[in-house]
Every structure is written in structure tokens, then in C-alpha cells.
Amino acid sequence: MRKAYFVCPLLLFAITAFAQNNFVYTNDNFSPNTVSAFKVSPSNGALTLIPGSPFLTGGNGGAHDVGPQTITTATLGSKSFLYAANAGSGTISAFSIDPRAGNLTAVPGSPFTVAAANSGNTFSLGASPDGHFLFEVDESSTLIRTFNISPTGALVEAAGSPVDSGAFPEGVKVTANGKFLLVGLKTIDAVGVYAIDANGALTPVFGSPFLTNGPADAVDATCANNRVFVSSAGSDLIDAFVMAADGSLTPVAGSPFPSGGTSTINALTLTPNNRDLLTSDVFNSAVSSLAVAQDGSLQPVPGSPFAATDWVGSI
């Protein structure tokens, strides 16, 4: 699989950034699998491979689909960790991050088994903002797994995990306040919203799951926790919802909104100020940029969509 690069906070094809644009990490999805680490130039955003990179994960990549979130980071106190999915092995690798050099060191017990080795696995990973929990879904299973992140970065499945979502899920997002987990429920054309308790246990909020225009496969939410956006496999439309304080969702007037492209949208992400939503128009080899109005409605910015050099997987 081909790697793609970005400047934080964008993710292209399973990548993640850490430490305020200092480093970028990619899940290379090879067999044996590796994570590549790059230092970001503060002057122009150029990427330089750091010494020792790429780092072996101890597992094998290779999935039957382009997963939107196969790598993520978590910060717990003064320590930061990176988690990368090894789809072919059914494992998650965990690394501690050197905040100065960007080097990765495998944490004790890594990689951690979460599923049987299967080329059909497509993992999505998401960490809670406080760094206490890692959530994992797999498109070949209906289960949502919650892991406690230990002070060393090791993963221990939480009490009450897994939870059966009732669908084959893809794409996860924890809201900025840490109260809710959003999950794309791909096979029932819906997004699930789960309340997260202090121990990481998940409970569907009232009305969940909420219907989408197609097979939901990626989700994002505003920092104010009041708007949710969902992309659907096979569709160029984006569902926009108003999120209430209890986590329930109501469609924004006019939803779903066209991306401005003609291709399926595999993934999406909000810019840090939440004023724009960026989508991967996979087979158009393009990225759409949509202005987010106060009511959550979407409108393409001038010039959108913007051409890429090849298919755009995750973003």
C-alpha cells in the first residue's frame, strides 16, 4: 500500500500527528508491518524521516479495505503513546513516544491481540481525550472493544467490554468532552452514539442508532460537542447532525450535503477551528473542503474539490 503524508491535523491514508506538528506517523500496512516516523519542518511543513524509522510493529498489515483510523495517539499525564493496527495479525501495537526525537519504543506486552488473524480485518482505533481509554472496532465483527490504557501504555480490556453494536462498524470518534463514543454502523446505514462512564463502559444514548444516508464509515464531531458529521461508503453525501447534551442526534436542516465531488467519501475531519470539514473523495483523487455554518450546514469553499496525486484513503 502506498503511504501519504500531511501536516497536522489532517490524516491521509492511516496517519497521525503528534506534539503540535513536530512529528507525523504512518501505519504502513506492510507484512511485516511498520510505522514510519517523520519530523516536520516548522518553517514549511516538509517531512524528514527520523533515524531508526520505520519501526517494526511485531505484526502484519494487510486488510481488505482502506480503514479510516488504523493509527492513533493518546496522552496520559506526561506520557504519550502511539497505537497502530495490524489488520492481518488481529493485533494492536503500542509504542511510547520520545517527545524530543520522535522515536518509538514498544511498550511491554505489545502487540496486543484483539481478534483472530484474518485478512478481512479492518480496524478503526480512537482514544479518549484524557488518554485513559482506547476504543476499537473491526468491520468483520459487530463488537466494540474498550481498553484501559495503563501508565506504561499497555492495553487491558475494560470490564463490560466488548459491546455488541448490532452491525459491522467502521470509524470511531470520542467527543472532545470525553462523554460520548461515535461509531459508524456501516451495515445498517446508521451512526451509533454511546455514553462513556468513568470506567469506560458504553451505553447507547436515547434514540441510538441514528439513520444516515448510506453505510456510515467515518465520523467526526466539533470541539463544542454540538455538531456531528458522518460520511458513507459509496456516497458523495455527508450527514450533519445537531448533538444535544444527552448525546442524541437530530439532522441539520438540508442534510445530507453533497461534498462537491462525485466519488465515495471514505473519511473526513474537521480543521482545528471547526470552520471547515475536509473529506477524502477517494476515486476522484481529490479532497473537498466544506465551510461549516453555525447551524452545521455545509457549503463547498471556492475551488473545492482540490486535486491530489492519487486516490485519497483516510484523512
PDB file of C-alpha atoms in Angstrom:
ATOM      1  CA  MET A   1       0.000   0.000   0.000  1.00  0.00           C
ATOM      2  CA  ARG A   2       1.125   3.496  -0.780  1.00  0.00           C
ATOM      3  CA  LYS A   3       1.825   5.953   2.014  1.00  0.00           C
ATOM      4  CA  ALA A   4       0.593   9.530   2.010  1.00  0.00           C
ATOM      5  CA  TYR A   5       1.687  12.470   4.079  1.00  0.00           C
ATOM      6  CA  PHE A   6       0.126  15.520   5.700  1.00  0.00           C
ATOM      7  CA  VAL A   7       0.531  18.449   8.021  1.00  0.00           C
ATOM      8  CA  CYS A   8      -1.320  18.078  11.325  1.00  0.00           C
ATOM      9  CA  PRO A   9      -4.186  17.612  11.957  1.00  0.00           C
ATOM     10  CA  LEU A  10      -5.027  16.047   8.591  1.00  0.00           C
ATOM     11  CA  LEU A  11      -4.810  12.298   8.181  1.00  0.00           C
ATOM     12  CA  LEU A  12      -4.219  10.790   4.740  1.00  0.00           C
ATOM     13  CA  PHE A  13      -4.272   7.013   4.458  1.00  0.00           C
ATOM     14  CA  ALA A  14      -3.924   5.992   8.070  1.00  0.00           C
ATOM     15  CA  ILE A  15      -1.593   8.550   9.571  1.00  0.00           C
ATOM     16  CA  THR A  16      -1.498  10.608  12.728  1.00  0.00           C
ATOM     17  CA  ALA A  17       0.365  13.633  14.044  1.00  0.00           C
ATOM     18  CA  PHE A  18       1.773  14.304  17.497  1.00  0.00           C
ATOM     19  CA  ALA A  19       3.219  17.135  19.572  1.00  0.00           C
ATOM     20  CA  GLN A  20       1.957  20.224  17.766  1.00  0.00           C
ATOM     21  CA  ASN A  21       3.170  19.338  14.250  1.00  0.00           C
ATOM     22  CA  ASN A  22       6.606  18.144  15.380  1.00  0.00           C
ATOM     23  CA  PHE A  23       6.127  14.584  14.121  1.00  0.00           C
ATOM     24  CA  VAL A  24       3.966  12.628  11.696  1.00  0.00           C
ATOM     25  CA  TYR A  25       3.448   8.857  11.892  1.00  0.00           C
ATOM     26  CA  THR A  26       2.102   6.483   9.243  1.00  0.00           C
ATOM     27  CA  ASN A  27       0.741   2.972   9.566  1.00  0.00           C
ATOM     28  CA  ASP A  28       2.480   1.483   6.529  1.00  0.00           C
ATOM     29  CA  ASN A  29       0.221  -1.607   6.439  1.00  0.00           C
ATOM     30  CA  PHE A  30       3.010  -3.891   5.256  1.00  0.00           C
ATOM     31  CA  SER A  31       3.781  -7.528   6.156  1.00  0.00           C
ATOM     32  CA  PRO A  32       5.730  -7.409   8.386  1.00  0.00           C
ATOM     33  CA  ASN A  33       4.097  -4.143   9.364  1.00  0.00           C
ATOM     34  CA  THR A  34       5.936  -0.938  10.204  1.00  0.00           C
ATOM     35  CA  VAL A  35       5.241   2.588  11.438  1.00  0.00           C
ATOM     36  CA  SER A  36       7.169   5.369   9.712  1.00  0.00           C
ATOM     37  CA  ALA A  37       8.052   8.490  11.696  1.00  0.00           C
ATOM     38  CA  PHE A  38       8.799  11.911  10.221  1.00  0.00           C
ATOM     39  CA  LYS A  39       9.963  15.194  11.689  1.00  0.00           C
ATOM     40  CA  VAL A  40       8.001  18.206  10.454  1.00  0.00           C
ATOM     41  CA  SER A  41       9.846  21.358   9.437  1.00  0.00           C
ATOM     42  CA  PRO A  42       8.425  24.307  11.437  1.00  0.00           C
ATOM     43  CA  SER A  43       9.119  26.652   8.516  1.00  0.00           C
ATOM     44  CA  ASN A  44       7.400  24.919   5.612  1.00  0.00           C
ATOM     45  CA  GLY A  45       5.906  21.628   6.820  1.00  0.00           C
ATOM     46  CA  ALA A  46       8.412  19.471   4.931  1.00  0.00           C
ATOM     47  CA  LEU A  47       8.839  15.927   6.263  1.00  0.00           C
ATOM     48  CA  THR A  48      12.150  14.217   7.084  1.00  0.00           C
ATOM     49  CA  LEU A  49      12.353  10.544   8.052  1.00  0.00           C
ATOM     50  CA  ILE A  50      13.822  10.329  11.563  1.00  0.00           C
ATOM     51  CA  PRO A  51      16.758   7.988  12.325  1.00  0.00           C
ATOM     52  CA  GLY A  52      15.634   4.446  13.093  1.00  0.00           C
ATOM     53  CA  SER A  53      12.394   4.774  11.128  1.00  0.00           C
ATOM     54  CA  PRO A  54      10.436   2.763  10.071  1.00  0.00           C
ATOM     55  CA  PHE A  55       9.715   0.892  13.311  1.00  0.00           C
ATOM     56  CA  LEU A  56       8.578  -2.740  13.246  1.00  0.00           C
ATOM     57  CA  THR A  57       5.196  -3.286  14.911  1.00  0.00           C
ATOM     58  CA  GLY A  58       5.580  -7.004  15.556  1.00  0.00           C
ATOM     59  CA  GLY A  59       2.524  -7.773  13.426  1.00  0.00           C
ATOM     60  CA  ASN A  60       1.317  -7.939   9.842  1.00  0.00           C
ATOM     61  CA  GLY A  61      -0.732  -5.382   7.968  1.00  0.00           C
ATOM     62  CA  GLY A  62      -2.973  -6.111   5.037  1.00  0.00           C
ATOM     63  CA  ALA A  63      -6.709  -5.516   5.147  1.00  0.00           C
ATOM     64  CA  HIS A  64      -9.402  -5.919   2.504  1.00  0.00           C
ATOM     65  CA  ASP A  65     -10.390  -2.268   2.759  1.00  0.00           C
ATOM     66  CA  VAL A  66      -8.847   1.149   3.455  1.00  0.00           C
ATOM     67  CA  GLY A  67      -9.633   1.742   7.120  1.00  0.00           C
ATOM     68  CA  PRO A  68     -10.167   5.348   8.145  1.00  0.00           C
ATOM     69  CA  GLN A  69      -8.406   5.133  11.509  1.00  0.00           C
ATOM     70  CA  THR A  70      -5.724   2.451  11.739  1.00  0.00           C
ATOM     71  CA  ILE A  71      -3.378   4.570  13.868  1.00  0.00           C
ATOM     72  CA  THR A  72      -3.894   6.980  16.759  1.00  0.00           C
ATOM     73  CA  THR A  73      -2.138   8.592  19.711  1.00  0.00           C
ATOM     74  CA  ALA A  74      -3.056   9.019  23.365  1.00  0.00           C
ATOM     75  CA  THR A  75      -1.579  11.271  26.051  1.00  0.00           C
ATOM     76  CA  LEU A  76      -1.830  10.096  29.643  1.00  0.00           C
ATOM     77  CA  GLY A  77      -0.367  12.577  32.078  1.00  0.00           C
ATOM     78  CA  SER A  78       3.151  13.443  30.904  1.00  0.00           C
ATOM     79  CA  LYS A  79       3.446  10.346  28.683  1.00  0.00           C
ATOM     80  CA  SER A  80       2.265   9.880  25.117  1.00  0.00           C
ATOM     81  CA  PHE A  81       1.655   6.649  23.268  1.00  0.00           C
ATOM     82  CA  LEU A  82       1.011   5.561  19.704  1.00  0.00           C
ATOM     83  CA  TYR A  83      -1.280   2.680  18.707  1.00  0.00           C
ATOM     84  CA  ALA A  84      -1.183   1.027  15.286  1.00  0.00           C
ATOM     85  CA  ALA A  85      -3.474  -1.699  13.984  1.00  0.00           C
ATOM     86  CA  ASN A  86      -2.019  -4.850  12.449  1.00  0.00           C
ATOM     87  CA  ALA A  87      -5.066  -5.982  10.490  1.00  0.00           C
ATOM     88  CA  GLY A  88      -3.544  -9.182   9.135  1.00  0.00           C
ATOM     89  CA  SER A  89      -2.469 -10.333  12.605  1.00  0.00           C
ATOM     90  CA  GLY A  90      -5.535  -9.166  14.517  1.00  0.00           C
ATOM     91  CA  THR A  91      -3.360  -7.147  16.894  1.00  0.00           C
ATOM     92  CA  ILE A  92      -2.711  -3.588  18.071  1.00  0.00           C
ATOM     93  CA  SER A  93       0.857  -2.428  18.586  1.00  0.00           C
ATOM     94  CA  ALA A  94       1.600   0.083  21.335  1.00  0.00           C
ATOM     95  CA  PHE A  95       4.603   2.401  21.477  1.00  0.00           C
ATOM     96  CA  SER A  96       5.814   5.090  23.841  1.00  0.00           C
ATOM     97  CA  ILE A  97       6.778   8.307  22.030  1.00  0.00           C
ATOM     98  CA  ASP A  98      10.024  10.126  22.723  1.00  0.00           C
ATOM     99  CA  PRO A  99       8.779  13.745  22.880  1.00  0.00           C
ATOM    100  CA  ARG A 100      12.117  15.174  21.753  1.00  0.00           C
ATOM    101  CA  ALA A 101      13.315  12.843  18.998  1.00  0.00           C
ATOM    102  CA  GLY A 102      10.002  11.249  17.968  1.00  0.00           C
ATOM    103  CA  ASN A 103      11.402   7.719  18.322  1.00  0.00           C
ATOM    104  CA  LEU A 104       9.046   4.863  19.157  1.00  0.00           C
ATOM    105  CA  THR A 105       9.673   2.179  21.774  1.00  0.00           C
ATOM    106  CA  ALA A 106       7.370  -0.821  22.049  1.00  0.00           C
ATOM    107  CA  VAL A 107       5.598  -0.959  25.414  1.00  0.00           C
ATOM    108  CA  PRO A 108       5.667  -4.165  27.493  1.00  0.00           C
ATOM    109  CA  GLY A 109       3.309  -6.814  26.098  1.00  0.00           C
ATOM    110  CA  SER A 110       2.977  -5.229  22.646  1.00  0.00           C
ATOM    111  CA  PRO A 111       1.438  -6.212  20.266  1.00  0.00           C
ATOM    112  CA  PHE A 112      -1.923  -6.919  21.929  1.00  0.00           C
ATOM    113  CA  THR A 113      -4.304  -9.474  20.404  1.00  0.00           C
ATOM    114  CA  VAL A 114      -7.839  -8.206  19.767  1.00  0.00           C
ATOM    115  CA  ALA A 115      -9.096 -10.575  17.038  1.00  0.00           C
ATOM    116  CA  ALA A 116      -8.197 -13.714  15.137  1.00  0.00           C
ATOM    117  CA  ALA A 117      -5.626 -13.248  12.370  1.00  0.00           C
ATOM    118  CA  ASN A 118      -7.717 -12.567   9.273  1.00  0.00           C
ATOM    119  CA  SER A 119      -7.082 -10.722   6.022  1.00  0.00           C
ATOM    120  CA  GLY A 120     -10.671  -9.424   6.264  1.00  0.00           C
ATOM    121  CA  ASN A 121      -9.997  -7.401   9.415  1.00  0.00           C
ATOM    122  CA  THR A 122     -10.410  -3.633   9.064  1.00  0.00           C
ATOM    123  CA  PHE A 123      -9.667  -1.957  12.404  1.00  0.00           C
ATOM    124  CA  SER A 124     -10.599   1.570  13.462  1.00  0.00           C
ATOM    125  CA  LEU A 125      -8.970   2.997  16.606  1.00  0.00           C
ATOM    126  CA  GLY A 126      -9.826   6.025  18.721  1.00  0.00           C
ATOM    127  CA  ALA A 127      -8.526   7.243  22.084  1.00  0.00           C
ATOM    128  CA  SER A 128     -10.334   9.268  24.734  1.00  0.00           C
ATOM    129  CA  PRO A 129      -9.082  12.867  25.171  1.00  0.00           C
ATOM    130  CA  ASP A 130      -7.825  12.112  28.688  1.00  0.00           C
ATOM    131  CA  GLY A 131      -5.789   9.147  27.433  1.00  0.00           C
ATOM    132  CA  HIS A 132      -7.464   6.613  29.716  1.00  0.00           C
ATOM    133  CA  PHE A 133      -9.267   4.531  27.080  1.00  0.00           C
ATOM    134  CA  LEU A 134      -8.680   3.133  23.599  1.00  0.00           C
ATOM    135  CA  PHE A 135     -11.719   2.079  21.576  1.00  0.00           C
ATOM    136  CA  GLU A 136     -11.518  -0.431  18.714  1.00  0.00           C
ATOM    137  CA  VAL A 137     -13.953  -1.698  16.109  1.00  0.00           C
ATOM    138  CA  ASP A 138     -13.440  -4.179  13.302  1.00  0.00           C
ATOM    139  CA  GLU A 139     -15.509  -4.277  10.120  1.00  0.00           C
ATOM    140  CA  SER A 140     -15.504  -8.090  10.237  1.00  0.00           C
ATOM    141  CA  SER A 141     -17.114  -8.132  13.717  1.00  0.00           C
ATOM    142  CA  THR A 142     -20.108  -6.423  15.326  1.00  0.00           C
ATOM    143  CA  LEU A 143     -18.220  -5.785  18.566  1.00  0.00           C
ATOM    144  CA  ILE A 144     -16.920  -2.546  20.097  1.00  0.00           C
ATOM    145  CA  ARG A 145     -13.966  -3.103  22.414  1.00  0.00           C
ATOM    146  CA  THR A 146     -12.812  -0.770  25.185  1.00  0.00           C
ATOM    147  CA  PHE A 147      -9.285  -0.960  26.568  1.00  0.00           C
ATOM    148  CA  ASN A 148      -7.848   0.687  29.640  1.00  0.00           C
ATOM    149  CA  ILE A 149      -4.538   2.386  28.850  1.00  0.00           C
ATOM    150  CA  SER A 150      -2.118   1.659  31.693  1.00  0.00           C
ATOM    151  CA  PRO A 151       0.588   4.110  32.846  1.00  0.00           C
ATOM    152  CA  THR A 152       3.051   2.116  30.685  1.00  0.00           C
ATOM    153  CA  GLY A 153       0.798   2.318  27.614  1.00  0.00           C
ATOM    154  CA  ALA A 154      -0.192  -1.347  27.808  1.00  0.00           C
ATOM    155  CA  LEU A 155      -3.772  -2.279  26.910  1.00  0.00           C
ATOM    156  CA  VAL A 156      -6.132  -4.181  29.218  1.00  0.00           C
ATOM    157  CA  GLU A 157      -9.693  -4.823  28.085  1.00  0.00           C
ATOM    158  CA  ALA A 158     -12.139  -2.962  30.311  1.00  0.00           C
ATOM    159  CA  ALA A 159     -14.875  -4.572  32.390  1.00  0.00           C
ATOM    160  CA  GLY A 160     -18.052  -4.963  30.345  1.00  0.00           C
ATOM    161  CA  SER A 161     -16.163  -4.996  27.034  1.00  0.00           C
ATOM    162  CA  PRO A 162     -16.946  -5.904  24.310  1.00  0.00           C
ATOM    163  CA  VAL A 163     -20.323  -4.363  23.481  1.00  0.00           C
ATOM    164  CA  ASP A 164     -22.313  -5.695  20.524  1.00  0.00           C
ATOM    165  CA  SER A 165     -23.220  -2.828  18.184  1.00  0.00           C
ATOM    166  CA  GLY A 166     -25.676  -4.903  16.163  1.00  0.00           C
ATOM    167  CA  ALA A 167     -23.866  -4.007  12.924  1.00  0.00           C
ATOM    168  CA  PHE A 168     -20.456  -4.278  11.280  1.00  0.00           C
ATOM    169  CA  PRO A 169     -18.818  -0.979  12.292  1.00  0.00           C
ATOM    170  CA  GLU A 170     -16.130   1.209  10.772  1.00  0.00           C
ATOM    171  CA  GLY A 171     -14.900   4.558  12.070  1.00  0.00           C
ATOM    172  CA  VAL A 172     -14.883   5.776  15.685  1.00  0.00           C
ATOM    173  CA  LYS A 173     -14.608   9.163  17.390  1.00  0.00           C
ATOM    174  CA  VAL A 174     -14.688  10.222  21.037  1.00  0.00           C
ATOM    175  CA  THR A 175     -16.215  13.661  21.561  1.00  0.00           C
ATOM    176  CA  ALA A 176     -13.904  16.366  22.900  1.00  0.00           C
ATOM    177  CA  ASN A 177     -15.574  16.293  26.319  1.00  0.00           C
ATOM    178  CA  GLY A 178     -14.926  12.551  26.559  1.00  0.00           C
ATOM    179  CA  LYS A 179     -18.592  11.790  27.243  1.00  0.00           C
ATOM    180  CA  PHE A 180     -19.623  10.023  24.036  1.00  0.00           C
ATOM    181  CA  LEU A 181     -18.283   7.499  21.533  1.00  0.00           C
ATOM    182  CA  LEU A 182     -19.478   7.825  17.937  1.00  0.00           C
ATOM    183  CA  VAL A 183     -19.345   4.702  15.762  1.00  0.00           C
ATOM    184  CA  GLY A 184     -20.146   4.317  12.065  1.00  0.00           C
ATOM    185  CA  LEU A 185     -22.550   1.374  11.798  1.00  0.00           C
ATOM    186  CA  LYS A 186     -21.814   0.549   8.200  1.00  0.00           C
ATOM    187  CA  THR A 187     -24.178  -2.350   7.535  1.00  0.00           C
ATOM    188  CA  ILE A 188     -27.336  -0.691   8.917  1.00  0.00           C
ATOM    189  CA  ASP A 189     -26.811   2.819   7.451  1.00  0.00           C
ATOM    190  CA  ALA A 190     -26.592   4.478  10.844  1.00  0.00           C
ATOM    191  CA  VAL A 191     -24.307   6.085  13.405  1.00  0.00           C
ATOM    192  CA  GLY A 192     -24.251   4.794  16.967  1.00  0.00           C
ATOM    193  CA  VAL A 193     -23.773   7.116  19.948  1.00  0.00           C
ATOM    194  CA  TYR A 194     -22.655   5.621  23.262  1.00  0.00           C
ATOM    195  CA  ALA A 195     -22.299   7.291  26.645  1.00  0.00           C
ATOM    196  CA  ILE A 196     -18.914   6.537  28.247  1.00  0.00           C
ATOM    197  CA  ASP A 197     -18.887   6.097  32.017  1.00  0.00           C
ATOM    198  CA  ALA A 198     -15.927   6.642  34.336  1.00  0.00           C
ATOM    199  CA  ASN A 199     -14.777   3.033  33.855  1.00  0.00           C
ATOM    200  CA  GLY A 200     -15.083   3.091  30.062  1.00  0.00           C
ATOM    201  CA  ALA A 201     -18.366   1.163  29.929  1.00  0.00           C
ATOM    202  CA  LEU A 202     -20.599   2.017  26.963  1.00  0.00           C
ATOM    203  CA  THR A 203     -24.360   2.611  26.988  1.00  0.00           C
ATOM    204  CA  PRO A 204     -26.357   3.601  23.874  1.00  0.00           C
ATOM    205  CA  VAL A 205     -27.914   7.049  24.257  1.00  0.00           C
ATOM    206  CA  PHE A 206     -31.648   7.514  23.765  1.00  0.00           C
ATOM    207  CA  GLY A 207     -32.611   7.068  20.110  1.00  0.00           C
ATOM    208  CA  SER A 208     -29.333   5.445  19.053  1.00  0.00           C
ATOM    209  CA  PRO A 209     -28.601   4.317  16.361  1.00  0.00           C
ATOM    210  CA  PHE A 210     -29.398   7.344  14.158  1.00  0.00           C
ATOM    211  CA  LEU A 211     -30.043   6.786  10.450  1.00  0.00           C
ATOM    212  CA  THR A 212     -27.620   8.089   7.802  1.00  0.00           C
ATOM    213  CA  ASN A 213     -27.894   8.406   4.013  1.00  0.00           C
ATOM    214  CA  GLY A 214     -25.768   5.292   3.438  1.00  0.00           C
ATOM    215  CA  PRO A 215     -23.253   2.866   5.010  1.00  0.00           C
ATOM    216  CA  ALA A 216     -21.669   5.105   7.678  1.00  0.00           C
ATOM    217  CA  ASP A 217     -17.906   4.617   7.722  1.00  0.00           C
ATOM    218  CA  ALA A 218     -16.323   7.702   9.307  1.00  0.00           C
ATOM    219  CA  VAL A 219     -17.393  10.228  11.932  1.00  0.00           C
ATOM    220  CA  ASP A 220     -16.219  13.484  13.474  1.00  0.00           C
ATOM    221  CA  ALA A 221     -17.589  15.972  15.999  1.00  0.00           C
ATOM    222  CA  THR A 222     -16.946  19.617  16.794  1.00  0.00           C
ATOM    223  CA  CYS A 223     -14.922  20.657  19.819  1.00  0.00           C
ATOM    224  CA  ALA A 224     -18.113  22.194  21.250  1.00  0.00           C
ATOM    225  CA  ASN A 225     -19.689  18.699  21.151  1.00  0.00           C
ATOM    226  CA  ASN A 226     -22.768  20.085  19.377  1.00  0.00           C
ATOM    227  CA  ARG A 227     -22.322  19.011  15.725  1.00  0.00           C
ATOM    228  CA  VAL A 228     -21.592  15.579  14.263  1.00  0.00           C
ATOM    229  CA  PHE A 229     -20.641  14.740  10.664  1.00  0.00           C
ATOM    230  CA  VAL A 230     -20.797  11.302   9.062  1.00  0.00           C
ATOM    231  CA  SER A 231     -19.539  10.031   5.698  1.00  0.00           C
ATOM    232  CA  SER A 232     -20.953   6.974   3.956  1.00  0.00           C
ATOM    233  CA  ALA A 233     -19.235   4.391   1.775  1.00  0.00           C
ATOM    234  CA  GLY A 234     -20.425   4.576  -1.828  1.00  0.00           C
ATOM    235  CA  SER A 235     -21.868   8.074  -1.394  1.00  0.00           C
ATOM    236  CA  ASP A 236     -20.691  11.636  -2.049  1.00  0.00           C
ATOM    237  CA  LEU A 237     -23.093  12.916   0.629  1.00  0.00           C
ATOM    238  CA  ILE A 238     -22.312  13.952   4.208  1.00  0.00           C
ATOM    239  CA  ASP A 239     -24.808  13.668   7.044  1.00  0.00           C
ATOM    240  CA  ALA A 240     -24.776  16.564   9.508  1.00  0.00           C
ATOM    241  CA  PHE A 241     -26.408  16.359  12.927  1.00  0.00           C
ATOM    242  CA  VAL A 242     -27.043  18.611  15.892  1.00  0.00           C
ATOM    243  CA  MET A 243     -25.867  16.842  19.037  1.00  0.00           C
ATOM    244  CA  ALA A 244     -27.800  17.505  22.235  1.00  0.00           C
ATOM    245  CA  ALA A 245     -26.300  17.477  25.718  1.00  0.00           C
ATOM    246  CA  ASP A 246     -27.552  13.899  26.210  1.00  0.00           C
ATOM    247  CA  GLY A 247     -25.774  12.740  23.048  1.00  0.00           C
ATOM    248  CA  SER A 248     -28.875  12.368  20.902  1.00  0.00           C
ATOM    249  CA  LEU A 249     -28.684  13.468  17.268  1.00  0.00           C
ATOM    250  CA  THR A 250     -31.077  15.497  15.095  1.00  0.00           C
ATOM    251  CA  PRO A 251     -30.396  16.040  11.373  1.00  0.00           C
ATOM    252  CA  VAL A 252     -29.369  19.565  10.391  1.00  0.00           C
ATOM    253  CA  ALA A 253     -31.850  21.196   8.005  1.00  0.00           C
ATOM    254  CA  GLY A 254     -30.881  20.275   4.443  1.00  0.00           C
ATOM    255  CA  SER A 255     -28.819  17.228   5.457  1.00  0.00           C
ATOM    256  CA  PRO A 256     -27.257  15.255   3.782  1.00  0.00           C
ATOM    257  CA  PHE A 257     -24.976  17.714   1.975  1.00  0.00           C
ATOM    258  CA  PRO A 258     -23.005  16.992  -1.243  1.00  0.00           C
ATOM    259  CA  SER A 259     -19.226  17.041  -0.962  1.00  0.00           C
ATOM    260  CA  GLY A 260     -18.845  18.728  -4.337  1.00  0.00           C
ATOM    261  CA  GLY A 261     -17.112  15.651  -5.722  1.00  0.00           C
ATOM    262  CA  THR A 262     -18.630  12.609  -7.384  1.00  0.00           C
ATOM    263  CA  SER A 263     -16.762   9.872  -5.511  1.00  0.00           C
ATOM    264  CA  THR A 264     -17.382   7.875  -2.381  1.00  0.00           C
ATOM    265  CA  ILE A 265     -16.126   9.554   0.801  1.00  0.00           C
ATOM    266  CA  ASN A 266     -14.009   7.193   2.869  1.00  0.00           C
ATOM    267  CA  ALA A 267     -13.147   9.603   5.679  1.00  0.00           C
ATOM    268  CA  LEU A 268     -13.488  13.158   6.936  1.00  0.00           C
ATOM    269  CA  THR A 269     -12.041  15.510   9.536  1.00  0.00           C
ATOM    270  CA  LEU A 270     -12.686  18.979  10.920  1.00  0.00           C
ATOM    271  CA  THR A 271      -9.994  21.662  10.925  1.00  0.00           C
ATOM    272  CA  PRO A 272      -8.836  22.749  14.417  1.00  0.00           C
ATOM    273  CA  ASN A 273     -11.095  25.817  14.455  1.00  0.00           C
ATOM    274  CA  ASN A 274     -14.031  23.663  13.270  1.00  0.00           C
ATOM    275  CA  ARG A 275     -14.777  26.121  10.459  1.00  0.00           C
ATOM    276  CA  ASP A 276     -14.095  23.664   7.648  1.00  0.00           C
ATOM    277  CA  LEU A 277     -14.740  19.974   7.050  1.00  0.00           C
ATOM    278  CA  LEU A 278     -12.310  18.076   4.802  1.00  0.00           C
ATOM    279  CA  THR A 279     -13.356  14.898   3.014  1.00  0.00           C
ATOM    280  CA  SER A 280     -11.484  12.222   1.056  1.00  0.00           C
ATOM    281  CA  ASP A 281     -13.074  11.886  -2.393  1.00  0.00           C
ATOM    282  CA  VAL A 282     -11.376   8.539  -2.905  1.00  0.00           C
ATOM    283  CA  PHE A 283     -11.738   7.721  -6.595  1.00  0.00           C
ATOM    284  CA  ASN A 284     -11.782  11.376  -7.667  1.00  0.00           C
ATOM    285  CA  SER A 285      -8.220  11.626  -6.298  1.00  0.00           C
ATOM    286  CA  ALA A 286      -9.316  14.794  -4.558  1.00  0.00           C
ATOM    287  CA  VAL A 287     -10.051  16.426  -1.209  1.00  0.00           C
ATOM    288  CA  SER A 288     -13.161  18.523  -0.671  1.00  0.00           C
ATOM    289  CA  SER A 289     -13.169  21.485   1.709  1.00  0.00           C
ATOM    290  CA  LEU A 290     -16.556  22.483   3.063  1.00  0.00           C
ATOM    291  CA  ALA A 291     -17.320  25.561   5.137  1.00  0.00           C
ATOM    292  CA  VAL A 292     -19.266  24.729   8.309  1.00  0.00           C
ATOM    293  CA  ALA A 293     -22.015  27.229   9.117  1.00  0.00           C
ATOM    294  CA  GLN A 294     -23.129  27.899  12.685  1.00  0.00           C
ATOM    295  CA  ASP A 295     -26.176  25.687  12.171  1.00  0.00           C
ATOM    296  CA  GLY A 296     -23.959  22.817  10.944  1.00  0.00           C
ATOM    297  CA  SER A 297     -24.863  23.121   7.261  1.00  0.00           C
ATOM    298  CA  LEU A 298     -22.077  22.638   4.710  1.00  0.00           C
ATOM    299  CA  GLN A 299     -21.067  24.610   1.623  1.00  0.00           C
ATOM    300  CA  PRO A 300     -18.005  23.923  -0.615  1.00  0.00           C
ATOM    301  CA  VAL A 301     -15.350  26.642  -0.396  1.00  0.00           C
ATOM    302  CA  PRO A 302     -14.210  28.284  -3.673  1.00  0.00           C
ATOM    303  CA  GLY A 303     -12.033  25.936  -5.713  1.00  0.00           C
ATOM    304  CA  SER A 304     -13.173  22.786  -3.905  1.00  0.00           C
ATOM    305  CA  PRO A 305     -12.603  19.905  -4.517  1.00  0.00           C
ATOM    306  CA  PHE A 306      -8.785  20.112  -4.640  1.00  0.00           C
ATOM    307  CA  ALA A 307      -6.804  17.609  -6.715  1.00  0.00           C
ATOM    308  CA  ALA A 308      -4.488  15.047  -5.129  1.00  0.00           C
ATOM    309  CA  THR A 309      -1.881  12.935  -6.934  1.00  0.00           C
ATOM    310  CA  ASP A 310      -3.651   9.611  -6.343  1.00  0.00           C
ATOM    311  CA  TRP A 311      -6.584   8.010  -4.565  1.00  0.00           C
ATOM    312  CA  VAL A 312      -7.149   9.580  -1.147  1.00  0.00           C
ATOM    313  CA  GLY A 313      -7.838   6.964   1.523  1.00  0.00           C
ATOM    314  CA  SER A 314      -8.173   8.345   5.030  1.00  0.00           C
ATOM    315  CA  ILE A 315      -7.866  11.983   6.002  1.00  0.00           C
TER     316      ILE A 315
END
